XYZ file of C-alpha atoms in Angstrom:
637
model
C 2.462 60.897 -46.116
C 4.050 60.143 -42.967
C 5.675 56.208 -42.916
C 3.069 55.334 -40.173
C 0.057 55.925 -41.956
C -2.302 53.083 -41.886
C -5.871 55.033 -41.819
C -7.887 56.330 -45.220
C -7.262 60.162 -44.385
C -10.598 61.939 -44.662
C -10.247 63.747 -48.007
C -7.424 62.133 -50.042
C -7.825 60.627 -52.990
C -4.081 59.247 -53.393
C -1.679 57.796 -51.284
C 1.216 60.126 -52.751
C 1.121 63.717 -52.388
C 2.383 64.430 -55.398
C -1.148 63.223 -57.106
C -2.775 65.292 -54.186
C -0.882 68.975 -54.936
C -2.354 67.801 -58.800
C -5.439 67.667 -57.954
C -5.727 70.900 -56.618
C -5.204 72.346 -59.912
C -7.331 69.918 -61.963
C -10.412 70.964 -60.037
C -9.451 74.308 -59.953
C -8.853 74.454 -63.490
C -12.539 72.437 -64.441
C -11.056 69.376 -65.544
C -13.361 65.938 -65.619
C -10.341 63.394 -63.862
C -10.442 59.757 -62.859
C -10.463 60.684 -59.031
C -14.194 62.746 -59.498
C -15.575 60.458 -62.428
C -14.680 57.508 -60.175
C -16.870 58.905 -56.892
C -19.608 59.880 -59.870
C -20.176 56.379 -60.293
C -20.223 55.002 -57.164
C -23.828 56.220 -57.262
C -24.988 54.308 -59.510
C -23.500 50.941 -59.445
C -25.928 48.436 -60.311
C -25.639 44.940 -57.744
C -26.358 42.987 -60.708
C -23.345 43.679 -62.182
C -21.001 43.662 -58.895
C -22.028 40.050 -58.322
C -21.829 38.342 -61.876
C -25.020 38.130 -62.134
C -25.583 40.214 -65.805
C -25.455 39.203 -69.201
C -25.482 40.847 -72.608
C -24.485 38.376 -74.789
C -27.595 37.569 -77.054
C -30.208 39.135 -78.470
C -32.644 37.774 -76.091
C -31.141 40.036 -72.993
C -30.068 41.588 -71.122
C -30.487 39.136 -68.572
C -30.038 39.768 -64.924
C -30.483 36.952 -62.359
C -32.596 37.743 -59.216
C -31.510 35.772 -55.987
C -34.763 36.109 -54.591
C -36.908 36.580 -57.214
C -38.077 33.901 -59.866
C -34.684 35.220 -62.411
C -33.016 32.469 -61.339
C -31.489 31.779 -64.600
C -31.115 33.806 -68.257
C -32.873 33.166 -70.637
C -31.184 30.707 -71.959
C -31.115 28.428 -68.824
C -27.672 29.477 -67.890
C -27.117 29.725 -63.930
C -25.543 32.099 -61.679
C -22.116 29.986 -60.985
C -21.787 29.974 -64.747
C -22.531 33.268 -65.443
C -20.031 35.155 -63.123
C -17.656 32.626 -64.379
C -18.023 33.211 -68.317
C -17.871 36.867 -67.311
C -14.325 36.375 -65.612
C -13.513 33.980 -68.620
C -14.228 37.015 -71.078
C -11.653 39.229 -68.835
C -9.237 36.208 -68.379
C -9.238 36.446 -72.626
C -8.783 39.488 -73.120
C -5.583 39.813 -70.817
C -4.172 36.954 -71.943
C -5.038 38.112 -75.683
C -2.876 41.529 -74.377
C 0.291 39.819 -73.623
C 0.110 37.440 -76.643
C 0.175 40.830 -78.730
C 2.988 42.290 -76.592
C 4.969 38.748 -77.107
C 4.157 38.792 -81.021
C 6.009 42.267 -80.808
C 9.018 41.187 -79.033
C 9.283 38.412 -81.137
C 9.580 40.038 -84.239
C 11.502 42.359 -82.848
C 14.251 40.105 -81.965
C 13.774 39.240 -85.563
C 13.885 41.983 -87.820
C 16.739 42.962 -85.320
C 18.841 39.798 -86.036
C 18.284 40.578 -89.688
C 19.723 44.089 -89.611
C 16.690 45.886 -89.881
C 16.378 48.093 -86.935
C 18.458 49.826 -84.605
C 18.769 47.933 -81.790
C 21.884 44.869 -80.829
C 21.704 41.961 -79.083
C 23.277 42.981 -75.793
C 22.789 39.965 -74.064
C 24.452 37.487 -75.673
C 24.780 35.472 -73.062
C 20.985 35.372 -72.442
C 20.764 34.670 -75.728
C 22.781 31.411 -75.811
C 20.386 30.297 -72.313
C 17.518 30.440 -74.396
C 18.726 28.406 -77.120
C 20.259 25.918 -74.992
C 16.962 25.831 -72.886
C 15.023 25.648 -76.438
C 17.244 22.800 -77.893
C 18.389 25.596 -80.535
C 21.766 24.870 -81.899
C 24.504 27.285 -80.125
C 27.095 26.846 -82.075
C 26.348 29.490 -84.741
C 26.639 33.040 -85.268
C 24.484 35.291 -82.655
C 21.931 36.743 -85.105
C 21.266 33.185 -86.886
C 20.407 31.780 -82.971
C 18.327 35.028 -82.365
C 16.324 34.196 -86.002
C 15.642 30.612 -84.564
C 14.729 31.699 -81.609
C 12.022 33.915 -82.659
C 10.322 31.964 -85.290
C 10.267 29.323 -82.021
C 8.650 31.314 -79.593
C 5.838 32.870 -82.137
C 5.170 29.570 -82.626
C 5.073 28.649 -78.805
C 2.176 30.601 -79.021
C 0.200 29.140 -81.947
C 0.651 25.257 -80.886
C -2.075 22.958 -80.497
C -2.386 20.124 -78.012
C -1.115 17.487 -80.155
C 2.325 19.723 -80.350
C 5.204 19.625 -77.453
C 4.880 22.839 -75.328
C 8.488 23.330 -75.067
C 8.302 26.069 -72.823
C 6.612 24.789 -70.465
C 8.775 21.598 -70.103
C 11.561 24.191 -69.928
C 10.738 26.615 -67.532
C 7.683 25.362 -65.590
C 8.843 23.206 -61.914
C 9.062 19.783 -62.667
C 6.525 18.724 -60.237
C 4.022 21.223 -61.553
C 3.844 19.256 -64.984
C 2.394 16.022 -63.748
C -0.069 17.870 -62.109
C -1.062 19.796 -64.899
C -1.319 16.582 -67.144
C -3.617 14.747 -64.455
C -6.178 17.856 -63.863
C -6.612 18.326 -67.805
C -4.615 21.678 -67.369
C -1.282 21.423 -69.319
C -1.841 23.955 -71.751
C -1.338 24.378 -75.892
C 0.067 27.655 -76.945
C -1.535 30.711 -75.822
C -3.402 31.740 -79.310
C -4.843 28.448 -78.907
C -6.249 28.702 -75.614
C -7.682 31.908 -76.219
C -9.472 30.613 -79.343
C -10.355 27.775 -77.492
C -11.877 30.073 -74.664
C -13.585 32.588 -77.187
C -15.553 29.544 -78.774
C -16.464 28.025 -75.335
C -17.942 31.766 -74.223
C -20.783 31.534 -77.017
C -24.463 31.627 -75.927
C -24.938 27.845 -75.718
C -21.860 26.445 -75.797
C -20.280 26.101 -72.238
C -22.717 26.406 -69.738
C -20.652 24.515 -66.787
C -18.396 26.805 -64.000
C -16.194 24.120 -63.335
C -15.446 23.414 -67.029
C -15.267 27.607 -67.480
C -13.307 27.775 -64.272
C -10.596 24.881 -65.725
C -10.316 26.348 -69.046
C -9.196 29.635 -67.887
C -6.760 28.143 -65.587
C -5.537 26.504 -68.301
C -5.146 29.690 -70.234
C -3.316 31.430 -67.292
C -0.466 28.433 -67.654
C -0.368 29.495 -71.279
C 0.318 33.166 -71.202
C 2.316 32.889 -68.251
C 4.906 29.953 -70.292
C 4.345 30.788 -73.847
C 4.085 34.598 -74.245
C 5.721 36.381 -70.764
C 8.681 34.682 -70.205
C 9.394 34.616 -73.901
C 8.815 38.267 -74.453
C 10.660 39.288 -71.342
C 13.601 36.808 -72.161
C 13.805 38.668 -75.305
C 13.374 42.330 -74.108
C 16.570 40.924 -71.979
C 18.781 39.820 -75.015
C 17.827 42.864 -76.705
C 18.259 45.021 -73.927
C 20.232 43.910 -71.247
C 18.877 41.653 -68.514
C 18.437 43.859 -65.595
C 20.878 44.623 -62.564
C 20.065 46.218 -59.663
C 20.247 50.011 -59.886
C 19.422 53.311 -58.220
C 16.961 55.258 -59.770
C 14.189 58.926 -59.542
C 10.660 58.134 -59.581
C 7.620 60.738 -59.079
C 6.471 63.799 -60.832
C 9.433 66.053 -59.699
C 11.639 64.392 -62.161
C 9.774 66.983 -65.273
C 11.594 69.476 -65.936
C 9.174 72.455 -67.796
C 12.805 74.058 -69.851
C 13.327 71.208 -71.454
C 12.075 69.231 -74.283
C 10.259 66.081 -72.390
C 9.073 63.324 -74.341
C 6.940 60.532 -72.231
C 7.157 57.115 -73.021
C 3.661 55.549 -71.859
C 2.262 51.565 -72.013
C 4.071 48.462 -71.870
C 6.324 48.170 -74.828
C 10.016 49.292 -74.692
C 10.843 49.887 -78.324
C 10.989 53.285 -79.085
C 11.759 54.396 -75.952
C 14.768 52.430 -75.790
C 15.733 53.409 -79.350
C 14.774 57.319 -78.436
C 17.333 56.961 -75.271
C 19.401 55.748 -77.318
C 19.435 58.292 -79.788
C 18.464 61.662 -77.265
C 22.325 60.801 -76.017
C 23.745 62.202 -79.486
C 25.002 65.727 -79.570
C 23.036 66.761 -82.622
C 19.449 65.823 -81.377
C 20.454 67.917 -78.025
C 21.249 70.929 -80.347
C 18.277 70.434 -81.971
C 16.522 71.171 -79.073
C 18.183 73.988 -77.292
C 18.447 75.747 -80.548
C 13.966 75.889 -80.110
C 15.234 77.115 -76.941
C 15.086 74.660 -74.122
C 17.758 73.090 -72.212
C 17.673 70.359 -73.827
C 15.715 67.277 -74.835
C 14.505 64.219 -71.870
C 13.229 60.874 -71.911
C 10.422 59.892 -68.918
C 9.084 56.755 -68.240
C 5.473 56.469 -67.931
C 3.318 53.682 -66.408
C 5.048 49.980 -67.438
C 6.869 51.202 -70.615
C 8.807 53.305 -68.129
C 9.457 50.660 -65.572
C 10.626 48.410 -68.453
C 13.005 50.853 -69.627
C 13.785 52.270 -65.995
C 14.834 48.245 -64.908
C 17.402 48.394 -67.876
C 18.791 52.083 -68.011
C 20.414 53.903 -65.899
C 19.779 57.348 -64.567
C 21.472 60.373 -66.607
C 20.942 63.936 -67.854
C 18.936 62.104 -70.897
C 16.582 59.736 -69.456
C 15.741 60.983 -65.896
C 13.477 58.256 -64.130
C 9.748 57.189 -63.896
C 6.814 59.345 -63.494
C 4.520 56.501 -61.319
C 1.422 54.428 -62.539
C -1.628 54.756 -64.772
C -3.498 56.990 -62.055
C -0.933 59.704 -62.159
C -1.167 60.172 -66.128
C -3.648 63.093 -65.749
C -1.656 64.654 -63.262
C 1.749 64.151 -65.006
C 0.194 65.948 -68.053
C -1.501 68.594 -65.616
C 2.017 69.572 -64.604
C 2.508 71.421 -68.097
C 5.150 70.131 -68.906
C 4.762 66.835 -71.052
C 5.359 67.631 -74.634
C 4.616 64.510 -76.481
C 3.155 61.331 -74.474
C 3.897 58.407 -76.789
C 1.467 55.449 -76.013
C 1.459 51.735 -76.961
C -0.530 48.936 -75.734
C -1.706 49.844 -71.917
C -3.178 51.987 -70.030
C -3.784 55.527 -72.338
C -7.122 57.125 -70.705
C -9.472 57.722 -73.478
C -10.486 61.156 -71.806
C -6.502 62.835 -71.961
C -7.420 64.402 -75.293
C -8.874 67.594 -73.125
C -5.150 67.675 -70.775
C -3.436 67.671 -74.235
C -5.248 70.566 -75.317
C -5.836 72.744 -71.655
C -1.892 71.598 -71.196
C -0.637 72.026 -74.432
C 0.906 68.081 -74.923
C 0.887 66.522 -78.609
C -0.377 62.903 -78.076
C 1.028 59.843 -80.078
C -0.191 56.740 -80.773
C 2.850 54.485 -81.843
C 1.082 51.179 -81.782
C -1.015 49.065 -83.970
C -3.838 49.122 -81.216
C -3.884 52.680 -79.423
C -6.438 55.047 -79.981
C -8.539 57.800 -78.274
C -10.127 60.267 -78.864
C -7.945 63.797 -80.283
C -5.162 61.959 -81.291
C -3.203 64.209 -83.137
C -0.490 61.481 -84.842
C -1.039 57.795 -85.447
C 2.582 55.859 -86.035
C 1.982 52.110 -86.110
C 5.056 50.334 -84.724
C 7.204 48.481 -87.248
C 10.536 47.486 -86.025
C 12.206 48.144 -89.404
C 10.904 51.723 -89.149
C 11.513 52.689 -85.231
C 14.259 54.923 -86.193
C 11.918 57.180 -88.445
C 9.154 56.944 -85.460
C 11.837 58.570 -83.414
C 12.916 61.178 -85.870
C 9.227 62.115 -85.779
C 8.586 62.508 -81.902
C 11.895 64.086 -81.028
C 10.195 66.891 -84.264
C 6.851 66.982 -82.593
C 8.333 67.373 -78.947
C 10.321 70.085 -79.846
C 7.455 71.303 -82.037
C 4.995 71.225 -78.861
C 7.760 73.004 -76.845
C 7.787 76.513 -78.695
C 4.129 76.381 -78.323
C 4.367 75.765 -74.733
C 7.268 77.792 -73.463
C 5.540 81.110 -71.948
C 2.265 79.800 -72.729
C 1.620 77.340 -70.403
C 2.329 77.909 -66.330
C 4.262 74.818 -65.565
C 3.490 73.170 -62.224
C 5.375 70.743 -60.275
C 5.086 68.897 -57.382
C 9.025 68.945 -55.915
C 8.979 65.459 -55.165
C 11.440 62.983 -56.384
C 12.185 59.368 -54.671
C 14.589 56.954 -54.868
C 14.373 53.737 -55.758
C 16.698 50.374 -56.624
C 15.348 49.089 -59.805
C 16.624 46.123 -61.684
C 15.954 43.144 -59.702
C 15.884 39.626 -61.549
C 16.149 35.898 -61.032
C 19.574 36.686 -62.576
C 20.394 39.609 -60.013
C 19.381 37.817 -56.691
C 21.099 34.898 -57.583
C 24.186 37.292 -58.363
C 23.579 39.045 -54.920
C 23.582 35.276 -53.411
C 26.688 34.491 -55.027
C 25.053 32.491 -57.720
C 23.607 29.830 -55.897
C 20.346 29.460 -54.025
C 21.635 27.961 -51.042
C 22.076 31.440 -49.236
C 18.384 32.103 -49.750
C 16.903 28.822 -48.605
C 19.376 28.728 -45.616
C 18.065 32.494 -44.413
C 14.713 31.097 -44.861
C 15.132 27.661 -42.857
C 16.492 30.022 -40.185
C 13.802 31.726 -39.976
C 15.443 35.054 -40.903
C 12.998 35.549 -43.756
C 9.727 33.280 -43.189
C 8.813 33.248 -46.775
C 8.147 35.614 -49.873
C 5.311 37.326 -50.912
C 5.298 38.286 -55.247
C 2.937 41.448 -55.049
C 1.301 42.040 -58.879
C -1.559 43.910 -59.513
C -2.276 47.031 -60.907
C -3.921 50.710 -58.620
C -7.572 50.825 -58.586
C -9.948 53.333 -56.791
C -12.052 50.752 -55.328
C -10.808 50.105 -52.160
C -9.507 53.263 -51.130
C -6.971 56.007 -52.009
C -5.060 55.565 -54.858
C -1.882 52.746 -53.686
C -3.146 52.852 -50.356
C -3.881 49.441 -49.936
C -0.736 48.014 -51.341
C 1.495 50.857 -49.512
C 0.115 49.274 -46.453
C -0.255 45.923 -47.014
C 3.378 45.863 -47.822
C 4.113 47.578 -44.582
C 2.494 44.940 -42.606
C 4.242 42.060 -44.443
C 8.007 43.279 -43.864
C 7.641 44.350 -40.680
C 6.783 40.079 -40.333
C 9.757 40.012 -41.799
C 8.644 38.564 -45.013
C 10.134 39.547 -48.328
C 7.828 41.147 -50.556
C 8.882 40.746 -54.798
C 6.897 43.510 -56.523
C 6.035 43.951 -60.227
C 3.256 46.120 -62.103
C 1.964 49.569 -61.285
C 1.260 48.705 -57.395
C 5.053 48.028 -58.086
C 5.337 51.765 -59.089
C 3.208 53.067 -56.288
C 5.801 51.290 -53.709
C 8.894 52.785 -55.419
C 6.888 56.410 -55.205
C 5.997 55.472 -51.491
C 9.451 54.882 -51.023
C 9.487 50.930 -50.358
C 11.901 50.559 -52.922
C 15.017 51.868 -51.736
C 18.054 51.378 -48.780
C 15.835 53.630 -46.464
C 13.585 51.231 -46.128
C 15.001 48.689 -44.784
C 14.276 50.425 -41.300
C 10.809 49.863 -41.554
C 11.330 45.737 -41.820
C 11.157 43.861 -39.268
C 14.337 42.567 -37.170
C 15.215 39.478 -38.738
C 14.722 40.707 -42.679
C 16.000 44.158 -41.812
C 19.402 41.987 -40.935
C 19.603 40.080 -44.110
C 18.895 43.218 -46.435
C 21.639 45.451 -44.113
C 23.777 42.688 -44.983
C 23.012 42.037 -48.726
C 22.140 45.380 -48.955
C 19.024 45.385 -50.848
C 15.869 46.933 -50.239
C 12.650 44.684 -47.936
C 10.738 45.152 -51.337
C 12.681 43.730 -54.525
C 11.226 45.938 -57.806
C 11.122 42.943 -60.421
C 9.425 45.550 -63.095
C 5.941 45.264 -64.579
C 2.706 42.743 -64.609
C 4.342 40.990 -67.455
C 7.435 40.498 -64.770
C 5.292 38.027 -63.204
C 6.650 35.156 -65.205
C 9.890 36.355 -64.382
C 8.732 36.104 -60.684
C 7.403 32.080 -61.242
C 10.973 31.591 -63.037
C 12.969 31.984 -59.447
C 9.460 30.712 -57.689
C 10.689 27.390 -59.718
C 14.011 27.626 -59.580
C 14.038 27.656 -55.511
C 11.383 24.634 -55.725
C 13.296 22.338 -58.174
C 16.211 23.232 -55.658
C 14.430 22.034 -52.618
C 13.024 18.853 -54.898
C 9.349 19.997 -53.744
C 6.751 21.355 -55.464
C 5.197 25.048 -55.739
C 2.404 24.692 -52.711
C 4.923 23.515 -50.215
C 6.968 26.660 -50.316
C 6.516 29.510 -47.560
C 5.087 31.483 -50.460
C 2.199 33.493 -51.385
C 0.694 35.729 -54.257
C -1.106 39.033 -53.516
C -2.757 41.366 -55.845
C -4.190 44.334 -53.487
C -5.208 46.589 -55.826
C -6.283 44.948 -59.179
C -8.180 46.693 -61.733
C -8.069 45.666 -65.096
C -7.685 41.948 -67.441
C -4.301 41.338 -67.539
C -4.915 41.042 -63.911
C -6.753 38.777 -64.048
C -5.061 36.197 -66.343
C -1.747 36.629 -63.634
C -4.451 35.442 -60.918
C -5.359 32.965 -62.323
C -2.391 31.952 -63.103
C -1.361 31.804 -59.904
C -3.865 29.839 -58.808
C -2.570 26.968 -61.381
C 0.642 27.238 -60.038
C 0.067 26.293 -56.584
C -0.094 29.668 -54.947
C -1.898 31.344 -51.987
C -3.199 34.246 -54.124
C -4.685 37.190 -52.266
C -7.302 39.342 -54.509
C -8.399 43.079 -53.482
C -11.374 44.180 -54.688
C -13.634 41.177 -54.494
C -13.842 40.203 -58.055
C -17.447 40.449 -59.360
C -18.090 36.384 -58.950
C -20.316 36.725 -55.832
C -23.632 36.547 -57.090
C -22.006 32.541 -57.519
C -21.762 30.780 -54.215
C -20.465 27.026 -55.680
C -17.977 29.293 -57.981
C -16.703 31.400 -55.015
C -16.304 27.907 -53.032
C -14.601 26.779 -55.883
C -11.946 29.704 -56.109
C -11.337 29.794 -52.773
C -11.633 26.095 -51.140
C -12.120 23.508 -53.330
C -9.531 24.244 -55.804
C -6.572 24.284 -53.378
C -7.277 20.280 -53.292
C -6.621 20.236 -56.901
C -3.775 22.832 -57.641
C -2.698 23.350 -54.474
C -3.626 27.729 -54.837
C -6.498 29.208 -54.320
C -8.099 32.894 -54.158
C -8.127 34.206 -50.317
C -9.982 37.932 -50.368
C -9.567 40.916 -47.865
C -9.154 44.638 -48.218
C -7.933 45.061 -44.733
C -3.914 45.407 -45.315
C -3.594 44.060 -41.690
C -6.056 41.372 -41.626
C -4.221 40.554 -44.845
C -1.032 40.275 -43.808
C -1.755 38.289 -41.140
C -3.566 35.621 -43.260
C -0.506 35.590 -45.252
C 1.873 35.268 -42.346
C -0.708 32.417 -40.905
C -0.553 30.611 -44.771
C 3.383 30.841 -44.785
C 4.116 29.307 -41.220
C 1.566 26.621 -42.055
C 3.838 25.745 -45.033
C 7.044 26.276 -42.420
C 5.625 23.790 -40.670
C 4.740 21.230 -43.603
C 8.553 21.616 -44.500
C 9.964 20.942 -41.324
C 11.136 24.554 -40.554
C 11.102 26.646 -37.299
């Protein structure tokens, strides 16, 4: 689509047009997809459910309260506000429960690594050593006994109670944060034991207060945020490589139907690392052109591809990222995919009938993952990732001699560019290793403040990444820098946002400083789990400028969120101080001292608070409006 377009196009079901051409030849060839389903069910929303205001937890429901009708509270006597609330609390668990399991991976990873049990190395030492130092771990010792210690630490970040030290947080949160934390009852215990703590308080009878529901899952937000993302991305970085800015393909044009092409699709780097890794040797690439393809490729798929996409570069082995969750069942529609290997996020339980119309083997190589048709089920062990990878690069070239001349390949000939890579550690790099460049282009006015966009695509309000194309449009042409992690992060490096050319779509001031630093408006800082990442140089730029979090020309925007891990980042945010934008309207409505809660009163108490809006320019300008106001505050023009 042209770089102007602001309007929902009569029609279109996707920003990209990649997705579009894709859908021609879904419907044509009778296929259920998301795109349909999602229109199907628009007719039958209940309002119940959109406001909160539904409850299946006992046996004595399902309860629905009735604003106008004597349903005024369930059964039990709970009430609207804490209804929607315990709802969001359930969602808030379950994300934070997601990236708890994704941080006990990497942790005994990093483990099993150190003892010599898989085949991966500590690239960055150096990263490694930080972490220890940070942790109080003892430096001066061999690399592999640190990276031992510093596992068994962090797995047990996550399982401290509240009579422990939360050393985490007291290393990485901004120091003024923590006093504020201690005086509203929100500095957290591990993550494991807020969830548990949330699970209990969810029972029928047990919590029945929104403000204790609402400070319980801000508390939990602070938890996953400190004690499983920025561990589990720290140690994705020691293991493989922190990321440096780099140019790299994105959307569907990067398959390739002659050769072997094994998808990498979730969260979870592991085996695709270890199958890049491995794809590069002679022998497997022999292996494959002697079944007769060209050879054998690595894609990225959803956040597992971003992961490995911030990390690797571009070759003739691993050739880029396909885009995010709502381009799966077009990816496999292009015939092409022969084995899509899936791990913690995002694997459509309907794909089963694209793996068999499009001949793809599907893979499960998690402990969680399942669906419906899986052919092969390979729970991840890291001491046995080598013999997972032996497998798939057998059943990709397997699927390919049953594809080849079977199966009409289509793709869309689309491929973008992008700069990937971006890190506290890379913008500090580009700034010469100091901060001082940054907060003297912002004092000048030359960028007027930074927006972290983290969210996920969602049908809801509108085409597929239409809403965060645009929104993002609006906010650099006000010359504000937009940080970007998750799948609306893919959507903007498919749109384009992510690379030199865009710079000429920024506005004056921030086109100057990115001409001159030579960076892109929009800084791709990976996935959703990135967003601790994003609150590490949020803190670093406030302990710099000895203020705290909700004085900075900041703000937090999630225009497109969909699913639970979502949720735990927004609330999160919230905690942290943050102006946090939220598109859809989360389904809290039906609770009007909850909503005034989110969105007024708790700004008194944290300093953040949830502002709402699917218009990408009535957005922007609230967020332009929020960041002068803090200008102002600091004594900026």
């Amino acid at each position: 689509m042209p770089e102007t377009v602001l309007e929902k196009t009569e029609g279109r079901v996707s920003y990209h047009d990649s997705v579009e051409k894709m859908l021609v030849r879904i419907r044509e060839d009778g296929m259920s997809n998301v795109f349909d389903r999602y229109a199907a069910q628009e007719k039958i929303r209940c309002k119940f459910c959109l406001q909160g205001l539904s409850c299946q937890q006992c046996s004595q429901g399902p309860c629905r309260i009735n604003e106008k009708g004597e349903q005024d509270r369930g059964v039990c006597g709970i009430g609207p506000d804490a209804m929607a609330m315990r709802k969001l609390l359930h969602q808030n668990i379950m994300g934070a429960g997601t990236y708890s399991h994704h941080a006990y991976e990497a942790y005994r990873t990093l483990k099993a690594t150190a003892e010599g049990k898989t085949p991966f190395k500590i690239k960055d030492v150096n990263k490694l050593k930080w972490m220890c130092e940070k942790l109080e771990i003892n430096t001066n010792q061999e690399a592999n006994k640190m990276a031992v210690q510093l596992a068994d630490l962090l797995e047990n970040q996550q399982r401290i109670g509240t009579e422990e030290p939360n050393l985490m947080v007291e290393a990485f949160a901004p120091k003024k944060r923590k006093e504020v934390w201690r005086n509203l009852n929100l500095y957290p215990a591990g993550t494991m034991h807020e969830e548990q703590n949330c699970v209990a308080s969810c029972l029928t009878n047990v919590d029945g207060n929104y403000v204790s529901l609402a400070t319980k899952a801000l508390r939990l937000g602070l938890a996953t945020i400190y004690n499983s993302q920025i561990g589990l991305e720290m140690v994705q970085d020691i293991l493989f490589g922190t990321p440096q800015p780099h140019e790299v393909n994105v959307d569907l044009g990067i398959m390739d139907p002659e050769y072997v092409n094994i998808v990498f699709n979730g969260h979870q780097p592991w085996a695709g690392a270890a199958m890049i890794e491995k794809a590069h040797s002679p022998e497997v690439q022999q292996k494959a052109k002697d079944a007769g393809a060209k050879g054998l490729r690595v894609v990225g798929s959803i956040e597992t591809g971003q992961e490995l996409l911030q990390r690797y570069a571009m070759d003739e082995v691993f050739v880029g990222l396909m885009g995010n969750w709502l381009a799966i069942e077009p990816l496999l529609a292009t015939g092409t995919v022969d084995v899509l290997a899936m791990e913690e996020n995002c694997s459509p339980p309907s794909i089963d009938m694209y793996a068999e119309k499009y001949q793809a083997t599907l893979v499960s190589i998690s402990t969680i993952i399942d669906i419906p048709g899986l052919q092969h089920k390979i729970p991840y062990d890291p001491s046995k990732v080598d013999q997972m990878v032996d497998t798939l690069i057998d059943l990709g070239i397997d699927n390919f001699t049953k594809r080849k001349g079977k199966i009409k390949p289509m793709v869309p000939q689309t491929i973008t560019k992008a700069i990937a890579g971006f890190s506290t550690e890379a913008v500090l790099g580009a700034l010469g290793n100091k901060l001082d460049p940054l907060v003297e282009v912002i004092a000048a006015g030359k960028i007027k403040g930074v927006v972290a966009l983290a969210n996920c695509s969602t049908l809801r309000n509108g085409p597929h990444d239409w809403n965060t194309v645009n929104l993002t449009k609006e906010l650099i042409k006000k010359d504000i820098l937009v940080v970007a992690g998750g799948c609306g992060n893919h959507g903007l490096e498919v749109a384009g946002l992510c690379n030199l050319d865009s710079i000429n779509m920024a506005g004056p001031d921030l086109k100057e400083v990115c001409s001159t630093l030579k960076i892109p408006p929009v800084l791709s800082f990976g996935t959703c789990t990135d967003t601790g990442r994003i609150s590490m140089l949020v803190s670093a730029l406030a302990d710099h400028l000895d203020v705290d979090v909700p004085q900075l020309p900041i703000a937090v925007t999630a225009p497109e969120w969909m699913e639970q891990k979502a949720t735990i980042d927004g609330v999160f945010a919230v905690a942290f101080g943050a102006y946090t934008h939220l598109s859809p309207t989360p389904f809290v409505t039906g609770g009007p001292q909850l909503v005034k809660l989110l969105t007024e009163d708790v700004e008194g108490l944290t300093g953040g608070k949830i502002a709402l809006g699917d218009d990408p320019v009535e957005v922007a300008n609230n967020i332009e409006a929020h960041i002068m106001a803090k200008r102002k505050g600091l004594g900026l023009q």
